[in-house]
Short mmCIF file of C-alpha atoms in Angstrom, two decimals:
data_model
loop_
_atom_site.label_atom_id
_atom_site.label_comp_id
_atom_site.label_asym_id
_atom_site.label_seq_id
_atom_site.Cartn_x
_atom_site.Cartn_y
_atom_site.Cartn_z
CA MET A 1 -265.07 -50.70 -140.11
CA GLY A 2 -265.25 -53.99 -138.18
CA ILE A 3 -265.89 -53.95 -134.49
CA PHE A 4 -262.32 -54.98 -133.79
CA ASP A 5 -260.90 -52.11 -135.85
CA VAL A 6 -263.02 -49.71 -133.86
CA TYR A 7 -261.53 -51.00 -130.61
CA LEU A 8 -258.04 -50.77 -132.05
CA LEU A 9 -258.61 -47.21 -133.24
CA GLU A 10 -260.07 -46.30 -129.88
CA ALA A 11 -257.02 -47.76 -128.15
CA LEU A 12 -254.70 -45.88 -130.49
CA ILE A 13 -256.48 -42.59 -129.83
CA ASN A 14 -256.47 -43.20 -126.08
CA GLY A 15 -252.79 -43.96 -126.39
CA VAL A 16 -252.17 -40.60 -128.01
CA LEU A 17 -254.18 -38.84 -125.30
CA LEU A 18 -252.28 -40.68 -122.56
CA GLY A 19 -249.03 -39.93 -124.37
CA GLY A 20 -249.65 -36.19 -124.18
CA VAL A 21 -249.99 -36.29 -120.40
CA LEU A 22 -247.01 -38.62 -119.98
CA ALA A 23 -244.96 -36.29 -122.19
CA LEU A 24 -245.90 -33.38 -119.95
CA LEU A 25 -244.96 -35.40 -116.85
CA SER A 26 -241.58 -36.36 -118.27
CA LEU A 27 -240.80 -32.85 -119.54
CA GLY A 28 -240.64 -31.41 -116.02
CA LEU A 29 -238.39 -34.16 -114.70
CA ASN A 30 -236.22 -34.04 -117.84
CA LEU A 31 -235.83 -30.28 -117.67
CA VAL A 32 -234.60 -30.40 -114.08
CA PHE A 33 -232.26 -33.28 -114.78
CA GLY A 34 -230.97 -31.75 -118.00
CA VAL A 35 -230.13 -28.44 -116.40
CA ILE A 36 -229.29 -29.20 -112.76
CA ASP A 37 -228.13 -32.82 -113.23
CA VAL A 38 -230.25 -33.99 -110.32
CA VAL A 39 -233.13 -36.45 -110.52
CA TRP A 40 -236.13 -35.37 -108.49
CA ILE A 41 -237.11 -38.81 -107.21
CA CYS A 42 -239.93 -37.04 -105.35
CA TYR A 43 -241.27 -35.42 -108.57
CA ALA A 44 -244.54 -37.39 -108.50
CA GLU A 45 -245.03 -36.43 -104.85
CA LEU A 46 -245.03 -32.77 -105.92
CA ILE A 47 -247.83 -33.77 -108.29
CA MET A 48 -249.61 -35.46 -105.38
CA LEU A 49 -249.45 -32.21 -103.37
CA GLY A 50 -250.74 -30.34 -106.41
CA MET A 51 -253.67 -32.73 -106.65
CA TYR A 52 -254.46 -32.09 -102.99
CA ALA A 53 -254.25 -28.37 -103.66
CA MET A 54 -256.79 -28.78 -106.46
CA TYR A 55 -259.02 -30.88 -104.20
CA PHE A 56 -259.04 -28.33 -101.38
CA LEU A 57 -259.37 -25.29 -103.61
CA SER A 58 -262.14 -26.71 -105.73
CA ARG A 59 -264.05 -29.07 -103.41
CA VAL A 60 -263.56 -27.41 -100.03
CA TYR A 61 -263.19 -23.71 -100.90
CA HIS A 62 -265.29 -23.85 -104.09
CA ALA A 63 -262.84 -21.85 -106.18
CA PRO A 64 -263.60 -21.78 -109.90
CA MET A 65 -261.71 -24.51 -111.75
CA VAL A 66 -259.46 -22.18 -113.78
CA LEU A 67 -258.48 -20.12 -110.71
CA ALA A 68 -257.81 -23.31 -108.74
CA ALA A 69 -255.61 -24.59 -111.57
CA ALA A 70 -253.64 -21.33 -111.71
CA ILE A 71 -253.07 -21.36 -107.93
CA CYS A 72 -252.11 -25.03 -108.10
CA ILE A 73 -249.49 -24.43 -110.82
CA VAL A 74 -247.95 -21.49 -108.96
CA THR A 75 -247.97 -23.35 -105.62
CA VAL A 76 -246.20 -26.43 -106.98
CA GLY A 77 -243.78 -24.13 -108.85
CA VAL A 78 -242.90 -22.54 -105.50
CA LEU A 79 -242.53 -26.01 -103.98
CA GLY A 80 -240.07 -26.82 -106.78
CA VAL A 81 -238.01 -23.75 -105.88
CA LEU A 82 -238.15 -24.69 -102.18
CA LEU A 83 -237.02 -28.23 -102.98
CA HIS A 84 -234.09 -26.80 -104.90
CA VAL A 85 -233.05 -24.19 -102.37
CA VAL A 86 -233.50 -26.33 -99.25
CA VAL A 87 -232.45 -29.80 -100.44
CA ILE A 88 -230.68 -29.71 -103.81
CA ALA A 89 -228.56 -26.54 -103.67
CA PRO A 90 -226.59 -27.55 -100.54
CA LEU A 91 -225.86 -30.93 -102.17
CA LEU A 92 -224.85 -29.71 -105.64
CA GLY A 93 -221.19 -30.51 -104.99
CA ALA A 94 -221.98 -33.85 -103.31
CA ALA A 95 -221.86 -37.29 -104.89
CA PRO A 96 -224.86 -38.03 -107.17
CA ILE A 97 -225.96 -40.91 -104.93
CA ASN A 98 -226.34 -38.46 -102.02
CA GLN A 99 -228.55 -36.19 -104.11
CA LEU A 100 -230.62 -39.19 -105.20
CA LEU A 101 -231.02 -40.39 -101.62
CA ALA A 102 -231.90 -36.90 -100.41
CA THR A 103 -234.72 -36.47 -102.94
CA GLY A 104 -235.74 -40.06 -102.16
CA GLY A 105 -235.98 -38.98 -98.53
CA VAL A 106 -238.16 -36.06 -99.55
CA LEU A 107 -240.46 -38.58 -101.29
CA PHE A 108 -241.11 -40.46 -98.04
CA PHE A 109 -241.30 -37.22 -96.08
CA LEU A 110 -244.01 -35.87 -98.39
CA GLN A 111 -245.93 -39.16 -98.40
CA SER A 112 -245.90 -39.32 -94.60
CA ALA A 113 -246.70 -35.64 -94.20
CA ALA A 114 -249.65 -36.02 -96.59
CA THR A 115 -250.87 -39.07 -94.66
CA ILE A 116 -250.81 -37.15 -91.38
CA LEU A 117 -252.32 -33.96 -92.81
CA PHE A 118 -254.89 -35.34 -95.25
CA GLY A 119 -255.49 -38.95 -94.11
CA ILE A 120 -255.36 -42.00 -96.32
CA GLU A 121 -258.87 -41.72 -97.77
CA PHE A 122 -259.18 -41.42 -101.53
CA LYS A 123 -260.44 -37.97 -102.45
CA ASN A 124 -261.72 -36.61 -105.73
CA LEU A 125 -263.13 -33.44 -107.19
CA GLY A 126 -266.57 -34.96 -107.51
CA VAL A 127 -266.72 -33.82 -111.10
CA ARG A 128 -267.83 -36.32 -113.68
CA LEU A 129 -266.85 -35.20 -117.12
CA PRO A 130 -268.91 -36.69 -119.95
CA VAL A 131 -267.69 -39.36 -122.34
CA LEU A 132 -267.80 -38.49 -126.02
CA LYS A 133 -269.18 -41.06 -128.41
CA VAL A 134 -267.62 -40.65 -131.84
CA ALA A 135 -268.14 -43.18 -134.64
CA GLY A 136 -268.79 -45.99 -132.16
CA MET A 137 -265.77 -45.10 -130.05
CA PHE A 138 -265.77 -43.83 -126.48
CA ILE A 139 -263.36 -41.02 -125.78
CA SER A 140 -263.16 -39.59 -122.28
CA TYR A 141 -263.66 -35.84 -122.19
CA ALA A 142 -261.28 -35.60 -119.22
CA ARG A 143 -258.55 -37.27 -121.26
CA LEU A 144 -259.19 -35.00 -124.23
CA LEU A 145 -258.99 -31.96 -121.97
CA ALA A 146 -255.83 -33.26 -120.32
CA PHE A 147 -254.24 -33.90 -123.70
CA GLY A 148 -255.10 -30.41 -124.97
CA ALA A 149 -253.87 -28.65 -121.83
CA ALA A 150 -250.69 -30.75 -121.75
CA LEU A 151 -249.99 -29.85 -125.36
CA ILE A 152 -250.53 -26.13 -124.68
CA GLY A 153 -248.28 -26.34 -121.62
CA MET A 154 -245.54 -28.02 -123.64
CA VAL A 155 -245.81 -25.50 -126.48
CA LEU A 156 -245.48 -22.64 -123.99
CA VAL A 157 -242.38 -24.21 -122.46
CA TYR A 158 -240.99 -24.83 -125.93
CA LEU A 159 -241.50 -21.17 -126.91
CA PHE A 160 -239.93 -20.05 -123.64
CA LEU A 161 -236.88 -22.23 -124.28
CA ARG A 162 -236.59 -21.08 -127.89
CA ARG A 163 -237.48 -17.39 -127.80
CA THR A 164 -236.05 -15.98 -124.59
CA TYR A 165 -232.45 -15.54 -123.49
CA THR A 166 -233.20 -17.28 -120.22
CA GLY A 167 -234.63 -20.21 -122.20
CA THR A 168 -231.63 -20.26 -124.50
CA ALA A 169 -229.34 -20.25 -121.47
CA ILE A 170 -231.32 -23.17 -120.03
CA ARG A 171 -230.82 -25.15 -123.25
CA ALA A 172 -227.15 -24.24 -123.28
CA ILE A 173 -226.58 -25.17 -119.64
CA ALA A 174 -228.31 -28.50 -120.27
CA GLN A 175 -225.61 -29.16 -122.83
CA ASP A 176 -222.50 -27.88 -121.10
CA ARG A 177 -222.76 -26.78 -117.50
CA GLN A 178 -219.14 -25.72 -117.07
CA ILE A 179 -218.76 -23.40 -120.02
CA MET A 180 -222.03 -21.64 -119.36
CA THR A 181 -220.99 -20.31 -115.97
CA LEU A 182 -217.69 -19.17 -117.39
CA MET A 183 -219.61 -17.22 -120.03
CA GLY A 184 -221.08 -14.84 -117.50
CA VAL A 185 -224.20 -16.75 -116.47
CA ASP A 186 -225.10 -16.96 -112.80
CA SER A 187 -226.01 -20.65 -112.76
CA ARG A 188 -227.81 -20.39 -109.41
CA ARG A 189 -230.34 -18.08 -111.00
CA ILE A 190 -230.87 -20.44 -113.94
CA TYR A 191 -231.26 -23.37 -111.51
CA VAL A 192 -233.96 -21.57 -109.54
CA ILE A 193 -235.85 -20.65 -112.71
CA THR A 194 -235.59 -24.23 -113.97
CA SER A 195 -236.83 -25.59 -110.63
CA ALA A 196 -239.80 -23.22 -110.76
CA LEU A 197 -240.52 -24.39 -114.31
CA GLY A 198 -240.19 -28.07 -113.35
CA GLY A 199 -242.48 -27.53 -110.36
CA GLY A 200 -244.95 -25.57 -112.50
CA LEU A 201 -245.13 -28.44 -114.99
CA ALA A 202 -245.77 -30.85 -112.08
CA GLY A 203 -248.53 -28.47 -110.97
CA LEU A 204 -250.12 -28.47 -114.44
CA ALA A 205 -249.89 -32.27 -114.52
CA ALA A 206 -251.63 -32.35 -111.11
CA CYS A 207 -254.53 -30.24 -112.43
CA LEU A 208 -255.02 -32.66 -115.32
CA LEU A 209 -254.53 -35.91 -113.43
CA VAL A 210 -256.94 -34.95 -110.65
CA LEU A 211 -259.70 -35.00 -113.27
CA GLN A 212 -259.07 -38.68 -113.90
CA TYR A 213 -257.64 -40.10 -110.69
CA ASP A 214 -258.53 -39.95 -107.01
CA VAL A 215 -255.88 -38.35 -104.85
CA HIS A 216 -254.32 -40.14 -101.88
CA PRO A 217 -250.88 -39.85 -100.20
CA PHE A 218 -249.43 -42.67 -102.32
CA VAL A 219 -250.83 -41.63 -105.70
CA GLY A 220 -247.33 -40.53 -106.72
CA LEU A 221 -246.37 -44.18 -107.04
CA THR A 222 -248.83 -44.44 -109.94
CA PHE A 223 -246.98 -41.81 -112.01
CA GLY A 224 -243.47 -41.58 -110.57
CA PRO A 225 -241.87 -44.79 -111.85
CA ILE A 226 -243.35 -44.54 -115.33
CA THR A 227 -242.31 -40.89 -115.66
CA PHE A 228 -238.78 -41.80 -114.68
CA LEU A 229 -238.66 -44.73 -117.13
CA ILE A 230 -239.90 -42.52 -119.96
CA CYS A 231 -237.13 -40.02 -119.27
CA VAL A 232 -234.55 -42.79 -119.24
CA LEU A 233 -235.98 -44.36 -122.41
CA GLY A 234 -235.80 -41.00 -124.16
CA GLY A 235 -232.31 -40.37 -122.81
CA LEU A 236 -232.25 -38.47 -119.49
CA GLY A 237 -232.12 -34.76 -120.16
CA ASN A 238 -233.05 -35.16 -123.83
CA PHE A 239 -236.33 -33.22 -124.17
CA GLY A 240 -237.19 -34.49 -127.66
CA GLY A 241 -236.36 -38.06 -126.73
CA GLY A 242 -238.63 -37.90 -123.69
CA PHE A 243 -241.48 -36.59 -125.84
CA VAL A 244 -241.20 -39.46 -128.33
CA ALA A 245 -240.70 -42.05 -125.57
CA ALA A 246 -243.89 -40.87 -123.81
CA PHE A 247 -246.00 -41.61 -126.89
CA VAL A 248 -244.26 -44.95 -127.54
CA PHE A 249 -244.93 -45.98 -123.93
CA ALA A 250 -248.51 -44.75 -124.01
CA GLU A 251 -249.31 -46.66 -127.21
CA ILE A 252 -247.79 -49.88 -125.85
CA ILE A 253 -249.85 -49.54 -122.67
CA SER A 254 -253.02 -48.66 -124.52
CA VAL A 255 -252.83 -51.16 -127.38
CA GLY A 256 -251.23 -53.86 -125.22
CA GLY A 257 -254.09 -53.49 -122.77
CA LEU A 258 -256.60 -53.92 -125.60
CA TYR A 259 -255.72 -57.54 -126.38
CA LEU A 260 -255.36 -58.70 -122.80
CA ASP A 261 -256.08 -57.12 -119.44
CA LEU A 262 -255.20 -53.47 -118.89
CA GLU A 263 -252.35 -54.51 -116.58
CA TRP A 264 -250.76 -56.40 -119.44
CA GLY A 265 -250.23 -53.09 -121.20
CA TYR A 266 -247.91 -52.07 -118.38
CA VAL A 267 -246.16 -55.44 -118.46
CA PHE A 268 -245.46 -54.96 -122.19
CA ALA A 269 -244.34 -51.39 -121.66
CA PHE A 270 -241.85 -52.29 -118.93
CA ALA A 271 -240.60 -55.34 -120.87
CA PHE A 272 -240.07 -53.04 -123.85
CA PHE A 273 -238.18 -50.65 -121.60
CA ILE A 274 -235.85 -53.39 -120.34
CA ALA A 275 -235.23 -54.61 -123.90
CA MET A 276 -234.48 -51.08 -125.08
CA MET A 277 -231.97 -50.61 -122.29
CA PHE A 278 -229.91 -53.36 -123.96
CA VAL A 279 -230.41 -52.08 -127.50
CA ARG A 280 -230.20 -48.30 -126.98
CA PRO A 281 -228.92 -47.61 -123.49
CA GLN A 282 -228.31 -43.96 -124.31
CA GLY A 283 -231.98 -43.39 -125.14
CA LEU A 284 -234.18 -43.51 -128.21
CA LEU A 285 -232.91 -40.36 -129.88
CA ALA A 286 -229.32 -40.53 -128.68
CA ARG A 287 -226.78 -39.50 -131.26
CA ARG A 288 -224.36 -42.25 -132.15
CA SER A 289 -220.88 -41.12 -131.36
CA MET B 1 -205.03 -2.66 -115.55
CA LEU B 2 -204.41 -6.05 -113.96
CA SER B 3 -201.91 -6.62 -111.21
CA ILE B 4 -201.14 -9.95 -109.63
CA GLU B 5 -199.16 -10.15 -106.39
CA GLY B 6 -197.78 -13.32 -104.85
CA LEU B 7 -200.32 -15.62 -106.46
CA SER B 8 -200.19 -19.25 -105.33
CA LYS B 9 -202.40 -22.22 -106.12
CA ARG B 10 -201.93 -25.72 -104.76
CA PHE B 11 -203.70 -28.96 -105.61
CA GLY B 12 -203.17 -31.19 -102.59
CA GLY B 13 -199.41 -31.42 -102.18
CA PHE B 14 -198.70 -30.16 -105.68
CA THR B 15 -197.96 -26.46 -106.09
CA ALA B 16 -199.20 -25.50 -109.53
CA VAL B 17 -198.48 -21.79 -109.18
CA ASN B 18 -195.93 -20.54 -106.66
CA ASN B 19 -195.75 -16.89 -105.60
CA VAL B 20 -196.15 -15.38 -109.07
CA SER B 21 -196.43 -11.61 -109.52
CA PHE B 22 -196.93 -9.69 -112.73
CA ALA B 23 -198.87 -6.78 -114.17
CA VAL B 24 -200.74 -6.17 -117.41
CA GLU B 25 -200.70 -2.64 -118.82
CA PRO B 26 -203.76 -1.23 -120.64
CA GLY B 27 -203.63 -1.86 -124.37
CA GLU B 28 -200.78 -4.36 -124.39
CA ILE B 29 -200.59 -7.93 -125.58
CA LEU B 30 -198.80 -10.01 -122.98
CA GLY B 31 -197.67 -13.49 -123.98
CA LEU B 32 -197.63 -16.23 -121.36
CA ILE B 33 -195.52 -19.23 -122.24
CA GLY B 34 -194.03 -22.25 -120.55
CA PRO B 35 -193.77 -26.01 -120.93
CA ASN B 36 -196.65 -28.35 -120.12
CA GLY B 37 -197.60 -28.24 -116.46
CA SER B 38 -195.80 -24.95 -115.87
CA GLY B 39 -198.94 -23.32 -114.45
CA LYS B 40 -200.15 -21.24 -117.41
CA SER B 41 -203.63 -22.75 -117.46
CA THR B 42 -203.90 -22.62 -113.68
CA ILE B 43 -203.16 -18.89 -113.75
CA PHE B 44 -205.80 -18.45 -116.45
CA ASN B 45 -208.35 -20.41 -114.48
CA VAL B 46 -207.65 -18.39 -111.35
CA LEU B 47 -207.94 -15.10 -113.27
CA ALA B 48 -211.26 -16.21 -114.82
CA GLY B 49 -212.62 -17.33 -111.45
CA ALA B 50 -212.79 -21.02 -112.28
CA LEU B 51 -210.29 -21.69 -109.46
CA VAL B 52 -209.94 -19.93 -106.10
CA PRO B 53 -206.35 -18.85 -105.35
CA ASP B 54 -204.70 -20.09 -102.14
CA ALA B 55 -202.67 -16.94 -101.64
CA GLY B 56 -201.98 -13.60 -103.27
CA SER B 57 -204.05 -10.82 -104.69
CA ILE B 58 -205.50 -10.19 -108.13
CA ARG B 59 -206.52 -6.60 -108.76
CA PHE B 60 -208.42 -5.66 -111.88
CA GLU B 61 -208.77 -1.90 -112.36
CA GLY B 62 -207.97 -1.45 -108.70
CA ARG B 63 -210.51 -3.97 -107.48
CA GLU B 64 -209.72 -7.30 -105.83
CA ILE B 65 -211.24 -10.10 -107.94
CA GLY B 66 -209.49 -13.19 -106.53
CA GLY B 67 -212.10 -15.84 -105.69
CA LEU B 68 -215.07 -14.03 -107.25
CA ALA B 69 -217.60 -16.19 -109.11
CA PRO B 70 -216.75 -16.58 -112.82
CA TYR B 71 -219.87 -14.75 -113.99
CA ARG B 72 -219.00 -11.72 -111.88
CA ILE B 73 -215.52 -11.59 -113.34
CA VAL B 74 -216.96 -11.74 -116.87
CA ASN B 75 -219.37 -8.94 -115.95
CA LEU B 76 -216.46 -6.83 -114.70
CA GLY B 77 -214.89 -7.03 -118.14
CA ILE B 78 -212.59 -10.05 -118.36
CA GLY B 79 -213.46 -12.36 -121.25
CA ARG B 80 -211.80 -15.68 -121.97
CA THR B 81 -211.54 -18.23 -124.73
CA PHE B 82 -210.94 -21.91 -124.29
CA GLN B 83 -208.12 -23.94 -125.72
CA ILE B 84 -210.53 -26.63 -126.83
CA PRO B 85 -213.62 -24.92 -128.29
CA ARG B 86 -216.82 -26.15 -126.69
CA PRO B 87 -219.69 -24.58 -128.63
CA PHE B 88 -223.31 -25.46 -127.91
CA HIS B 89 -224.21 -27.72 -130.82
CA ARG B 90 -227.92 -27.61 -130.15
CA LEU B 91 -227.88 -23.81 -130.44
CA SER B 92 -227.38 -21.82 -133.64
CA LEU B 93 -224.14 -19.95 -134.28
CA VAL B 94 -225.75 -16.60 -133.48
CA GLU B 95 -227.45 -17.97 -130.34
CA ASN B 96 -224.07 -19.18 -129.11
CA VAL B 97 -222.65 -15.68 -129.31
CA VAL B 98 -225.80 -13.78 -128.28
CA LEU B 99 -225.92 -15.71 -124.98
CA SER B 100 -222.46 -14.48 -124.19
CA GLY B 101 -223.43 -10.96 -125.24
CA PHE B 102 -226.49 -11.04 -123.01
CA TYR B 103 -225.10 -12.60 -119.85
CA GLY B 104 -221.55 -11.37 -120.27
CA GLN B 105 -222.75 -7.78 -120.19
CA GLY B 106 -224.98 -8.35 -117.19
CA ARG B 107 -228.26 -8.87 -119.08
CA PRO B 108 -228.73 -5.64 -121.07
CA ALA B 109 -231.57 -4.99 -123.51
CA ARG B 110 -232.04 -7.77 -126.07
CA ALA B 111 -231.16 -5.48 -128.96
CA ARG B 112 -227.85 -4.53 -127.40
CA ALA B 113 -226.85 -8.12 -126.80
CA PHE B 114 -227.75 -8.97 -130.38
CA GLU B 115 -225.77 -6.05 -131.79
CA ALA B 116 -222.75 -7.04 -129.70
CA ALA B 117 -223.03 -10.57 -131.06
CA GLU B 118 -223.29 -9.43 -134.68
CA ARG B 119 -220.33 -7.07 -134.29
CA ALA B 120 -218.21 -9.81 -132.72
CA LEU B 121 -219.13 -12.30 -135.44
CA ALA B 122 -218.36 -9.78 -138.18
CA LEU B 123 -215.02 -8.88 -136.62
CA VAL B 124 -213.81 -12.49 -136.49
CA GLY B 125 -215.26 -13.16 -139.95
CA LEU B 126 -218.08 -15.61 -139.21
CA PRO B 127 -221.57 -15.50 -140.78
CA THR B 128 -224.10 -13.36 -138.94
CA ASP B 129 -227.30 -14.79 -140.42
CA ARG B 130 -229.61 -16.38 -137.90
CA ALA B 131 -229.84 -19.75 -139.63
CA ALA B 132 -226.09 -20.43 -139.57
CA SER B 133 -225.27 -23.60 -137.69
CA VAL B 134 -222.34 -24.53 -135.48
CA ASP B 135 -222.18 -28.01 -136.98
CA GLY B 136 -219.61 -28.40 -139.69
CA LEU B 137 -217.37 -25.54 -138.55
CA GLY B 138 -213.69 -26.41 -138.93
CA ALA B 139 -210.96 -25.98 -136.33
CA ALA B 140 -210.15 -22.44 -137.45
CA ALA B 141 -213.81 -21.34 -137.46
CA LEU B 142 -214.34 -22.83 -134.00
CA LYS B 143 -211.40 -20.81 -132.69
CA LYS B 144 -213.00 -17.72 -134.23
CA LEU B 145 -216.27 -18.61 -132.54
CA GLU B 146 -214.45 -18.79 -129.21
CA LEU B 147 -213.12 -15.28 -129.78
CA ALA B 148 -216.52 -13.99 -130.91
CA LYS B 149 -218.13 -15.39 -127.74
CA ALA B 150 -215.52 -13.72 -125.57
CA LEU B 151 -215.76 -10.41 -127.45
CA ALA B 152 -219.56 -10.29 -127.36
CA SER B 153 -219.37 -9.95 -123.58
CA GLY B 154 -217.62 -6.60 -124.14
CA PRO B 155 -214.37 -7.34 -122.33
CA LYS B 156 -211.68 -4.81 -121.49
CA LEU B 157 -209.24 -7.66 -120.95
CA LEU B 158 -209.22 -10.80 -123.09
CA LEU B 159 -207.66 -14.03 -121.85
CA ALA B 160 -206.84 -16.01 -125.00
CA ASP B 161 -206.04 -19.65 -124.31
CA GLU B 162 -204.01 -21.31 -127.06
CA SER B 163 -205.73 -19.63 -129.96
CA LEU B 164 -203.37 -21.35 -132.41
CA SER B 165 -203.42 -24.99 -131.34
CA GLY B 166 -204.84 -27.32 -133.95
CA LEU B 167 -204.47 -24.82 -136.81
CA ASP B 168 -202.32 -25.05 -139.93
CA GLU B 169 -199.67 -22.45 -140.65
CA HIS B 170 -201.85 -20.18 -142.77
CA GLU B 171 -204.69 -20.28 -140.22
CA MET B 172 -202.22 -19.51 -137.45
CA ASP B 173 -201.12 -16.34 -139.21
CA GLN B 174 -204.76 -15.33 -139.64
CA ALA B 175 -205.51 -16.01 -135.97
CA ALA B 176 -202.50 -13.95 -134.91
CA ASP B 177 -203.66 -11.10 -137.16
CA LEU B 178 -207.09 -11.35 -135.59
CA LEU B 179 -205.66 -10.88 -132.10
CA ARG B 180 -203.76 -7.82 -133.35
CA ARG B 181 -206.96 -6.44 -134.86
CA ILE B 182 -208.93 -7.04 -131.67
CA ARG B 183 -206.40 -4.93 -129.81
CA LYS B 184 -206.25 -2.24 -132.50
CA ASP B 185 -209.97 -1.94 -133.39
CA LEU B 186 -211.53 -2.57 -129.99
CA GLY B 187 -208.74 -1.42 -127.72
CA VAL B 188 -208.93 -4.71 -125.84
CA THR B 189 -205.94 -5.65 -123.69
CA ILE B 190 -204.89 -9.26 -124.24
CA VAL B 191 -203.15 -11.92 -122.21
CA TRP B 192 -202.30 -14.76 -124.55
CA VAL B 193 -201.24 -18.23 -123.47
CA GLU B 194 -199.63 -20.23 -126.22
CA HIS B 195 -197.61 -23.32 -126.84
CA ILE B 196 -196.43 -22.37 -130.29
CA MET B 197 -193.81 -19.74 -129.62
CA GLY B 198 -192.71 -18.46 -133.00
CA ILE B 199 -195.88 -16.62 -133.96
CA LEU B 200 -196.60 -15.47 -130.42
CA MET B 201 -193.18 -13.81 -130.23
CA ARG B 202 -193.99 -11.75 -133.33
CA VAL B 203 -197.30 -10.48 -132.00
CA VAL B 204 -196.87 -9.79 -128.28
CA ASP B 205 -195.42 -6.65 -126.73
CA ARG B 206 -194.02 -8.49 -123.75
CA VAL B 207 -193.69 -12.10 -122.78
CA MET B 208 -193.59 -13.92 -119.48
CA VAL B 209 -192.18 -17.43 -119.05
CA LEU B 210 -193.31 -19.91 -116.41
CA ASP B 211 -191.66 -23.12 -115.32
CA HIS B 212 -192.87 -25.43 -112.54
CA GLY B 213 -195.29 -22.76 -111.36
CA GLU B 214 -192.71 -20.02 -111.06
CA LYS B 215 -191.96 -17.01 -113.18
CA ILE B 216 -188.49 -17.41 -114.63
CA ALA B 217 -188.39 -14.55 -117.12
CA GLU B 218 -190.35 -11.52 -118.26
CA GLY B 219 -189.58 -8.86 -120.83
CA LEU B 220 -189.44 -8.04 -124.51
CA PRO B 221 -189.68 -11.08 -126.79
CA ALA B 222 -186.11 -10.71 -128.07
CA GLN B 223 -184.68 -10.46 -124.55
CA VAL B 224 -186.65 -13.42 -123.26
CA ALA B 225 -185.78 -15.59 -126.24
CA ALA B 226 -182.10 -14.93 -125.55
CA ASP B 227 -182.34 -15.65 -121.82
CA PRO B 228 -180.25 -18.76 -121.09
CA ARG B 229 -182.64 -19.98 -118.39
CA VAL B 230 -185.57 -19.82 -120.78
CA ILE B 231 -183.63 -21.65 -123.44
CA GLU B 232 -182.69 -24.31 -120.95
CA VAL B 233 -186.09 -25.05 -119.40
CA TYR B 234 -188.43 -24.24 -122.20
CA LEU B 235 -186.65 -24.94 -125.44
CA GLY B 236 -184.26 -27.65 -124.41
CA THR B 237 -182.08 -27.51 -127.49
CA GLN B 238 -179.92 -24.77 -128.85
CA ALA B 239 -181.33 -25.21 -132.34
CA ALA B 240 -184.84 -24.35 -131.24
CA ALA B 241 -183.52 -21.28 -129.46
CA VAL B 242 -181.91 -20.03 -132.61
CA ARG B 243 -185.15 -20.50 -134.51
CA VAL B 244 -187.20 -18.59 -131.95
CA ALA B 245 -184.67 -15.79 -131.67
CA ALA B 246 -184.74 -15.47 -135.42
CA ALA B 247 -188.54 -15.36 -135.41
CA ALA B 248 -188.51 -12.68 -132.72
CA ALA B 249 -185.97 -10.65 -134.66
CA ARG B 250 -188.14 -10.83 -137.80
CA GLY B 251 -191.18 -9.56 -135.92
#
C-alpha cells in the first residue's frame, strides 16, 4: 500500500465514523419533522445544552462518565418535551413560517441564556482519548466510540419504531397525519413521545460530540446547519434518506479535505448539496411519482 | 343508538348542513344519499369528530359526543372508513390494521389488538400473514382494507363512506354483501353514505336523502325512491327514477 492509499483509506474510514455521528444528529431532527411537521431550528442548541450538562456533571461534579451520559440524555429529552409543549404545541395550527421563526427565536434565546449562565469561554471535559495506530493509519478513539454509540442509539430507535405499537404509530403519523388521528390515536401523546425521542437523540449526540469538541454558547452553529442540510438532502422526514445522506456528506467532507485543506471538504459538501437540490429536490431516496 | 338533533355546520357564509335531525336504531343499516355538496360528507365528518358542529346535539348511546376529539369518538365505538382509501404504504398490511385495533380500542394488550386485526382481515377476506404488503392492492382490496381498519377498532357503529365508488359491478355486489355480513356477524350498526343508489337501496333498511344541507326525505327505500321531491332534486330525470324504483322493488 502506497503512502497515498493509506491517507485515502484513513480519510474514508474517518468519513464513515463522522457519518455515523451525522446520521445520529439528523435522525432526531428528521423524526421530529416527519411526525410533527415542524423543524426544530434550535435543535443544535439543545445539543449545546447537553454538552454543558456533560461538562458540569463530569468536570465539576465528577460523576462517572456513563451516569453523566444517562443524565444528559434524559435531561435533553425533557428539554425536547418542554420545547414542544411550551413553543410548538400552541403554534401547531399556525403558518409554518411562524413555527420556524418561533424555534429560530428559541435558538437565540438559548445561545444568549448560555452566554449569560456559562460565559463565552471554551470548556471541555479534559479527557484526552488515545489515538489508535492501525496499519499506518491514525484513527481517533473518540471518533470510534462516537460511531459505535451512535450506531447503537440508531439501532435502538429503529427497533422501537419497528417493534412497538407506539413506534408503528409514529411511522404511520409521519406518513399521513390526518388519517392517524381519525383512527383513534391521540396525536398529542405521539407528539410528546416523539419530542422526547428527538431530544434524547440530541442528548446522545451531545455526549459523543463533547468528547471531540469544546463546548461554548455558539457551538450549535458548528452542527446545526449541516444537520439541517443532511435532512433536506435525504428528503425531510425520510429517515432512510437522512441516513444515506449523512454518510455521503461525511465522505465528501473527509475525502475532499484530504486533497486540499480541511475547509475545502465543507466547500465540496455544500456545493454538492446545492447541485443535488437542482437534480433531486425531493431528496436522495425520494420515490419518483 | 345515535340521535342527532338540529345539527348545523357552516363554512364561512356557506351552510353545509342546516338543522338536520335523525336517529339511528341499533342493528340497522341506514343509507345516506344526496347529490354532490348536499352535506353527506360534512355530517360524516361531524359525527367522526373531524369537524366541530356549529349547532345541535349528537348523542351516542345517550352521551353527547358533538365536538369531541376524533380519537375519543373512535374509542367510544364509532368507526369510519374513507371514501378514498389512504393506507400507510410504509407499513405492512397487518400493521395497518393492528394500529387501528390497538389505538381504536384504547390501547389494550398487544395480543388483543392483534387478534382483532386478524379477525377483521379474515372477515373482509384479506391475507392475515405478517409479510403481506399494502402495495399492489387493487381498488376493491383497498376498500376492504378500509373496512378491516374500521372493524379492528371494535365499533358498535360503522360509518361507511362510499364503499362502492371506484369498483366494478361484481365488486360492488361483493362490497354490499360484506356490509350485510358485518351487520349480521358482528351486530354492527351501519350508516352508509353512497353515490351509487341502486345497490344501496337493496341493502339498507331505511334511507335518508339530503339536498343543500337539508333533510328532504327519510323512510323505507321504496317510499323514498317514489317521493317526487327526491326524484326531482336527486335523480333529475324520470327514467332514472324508474330504474331506482325497480331496483328497490327487486331488493
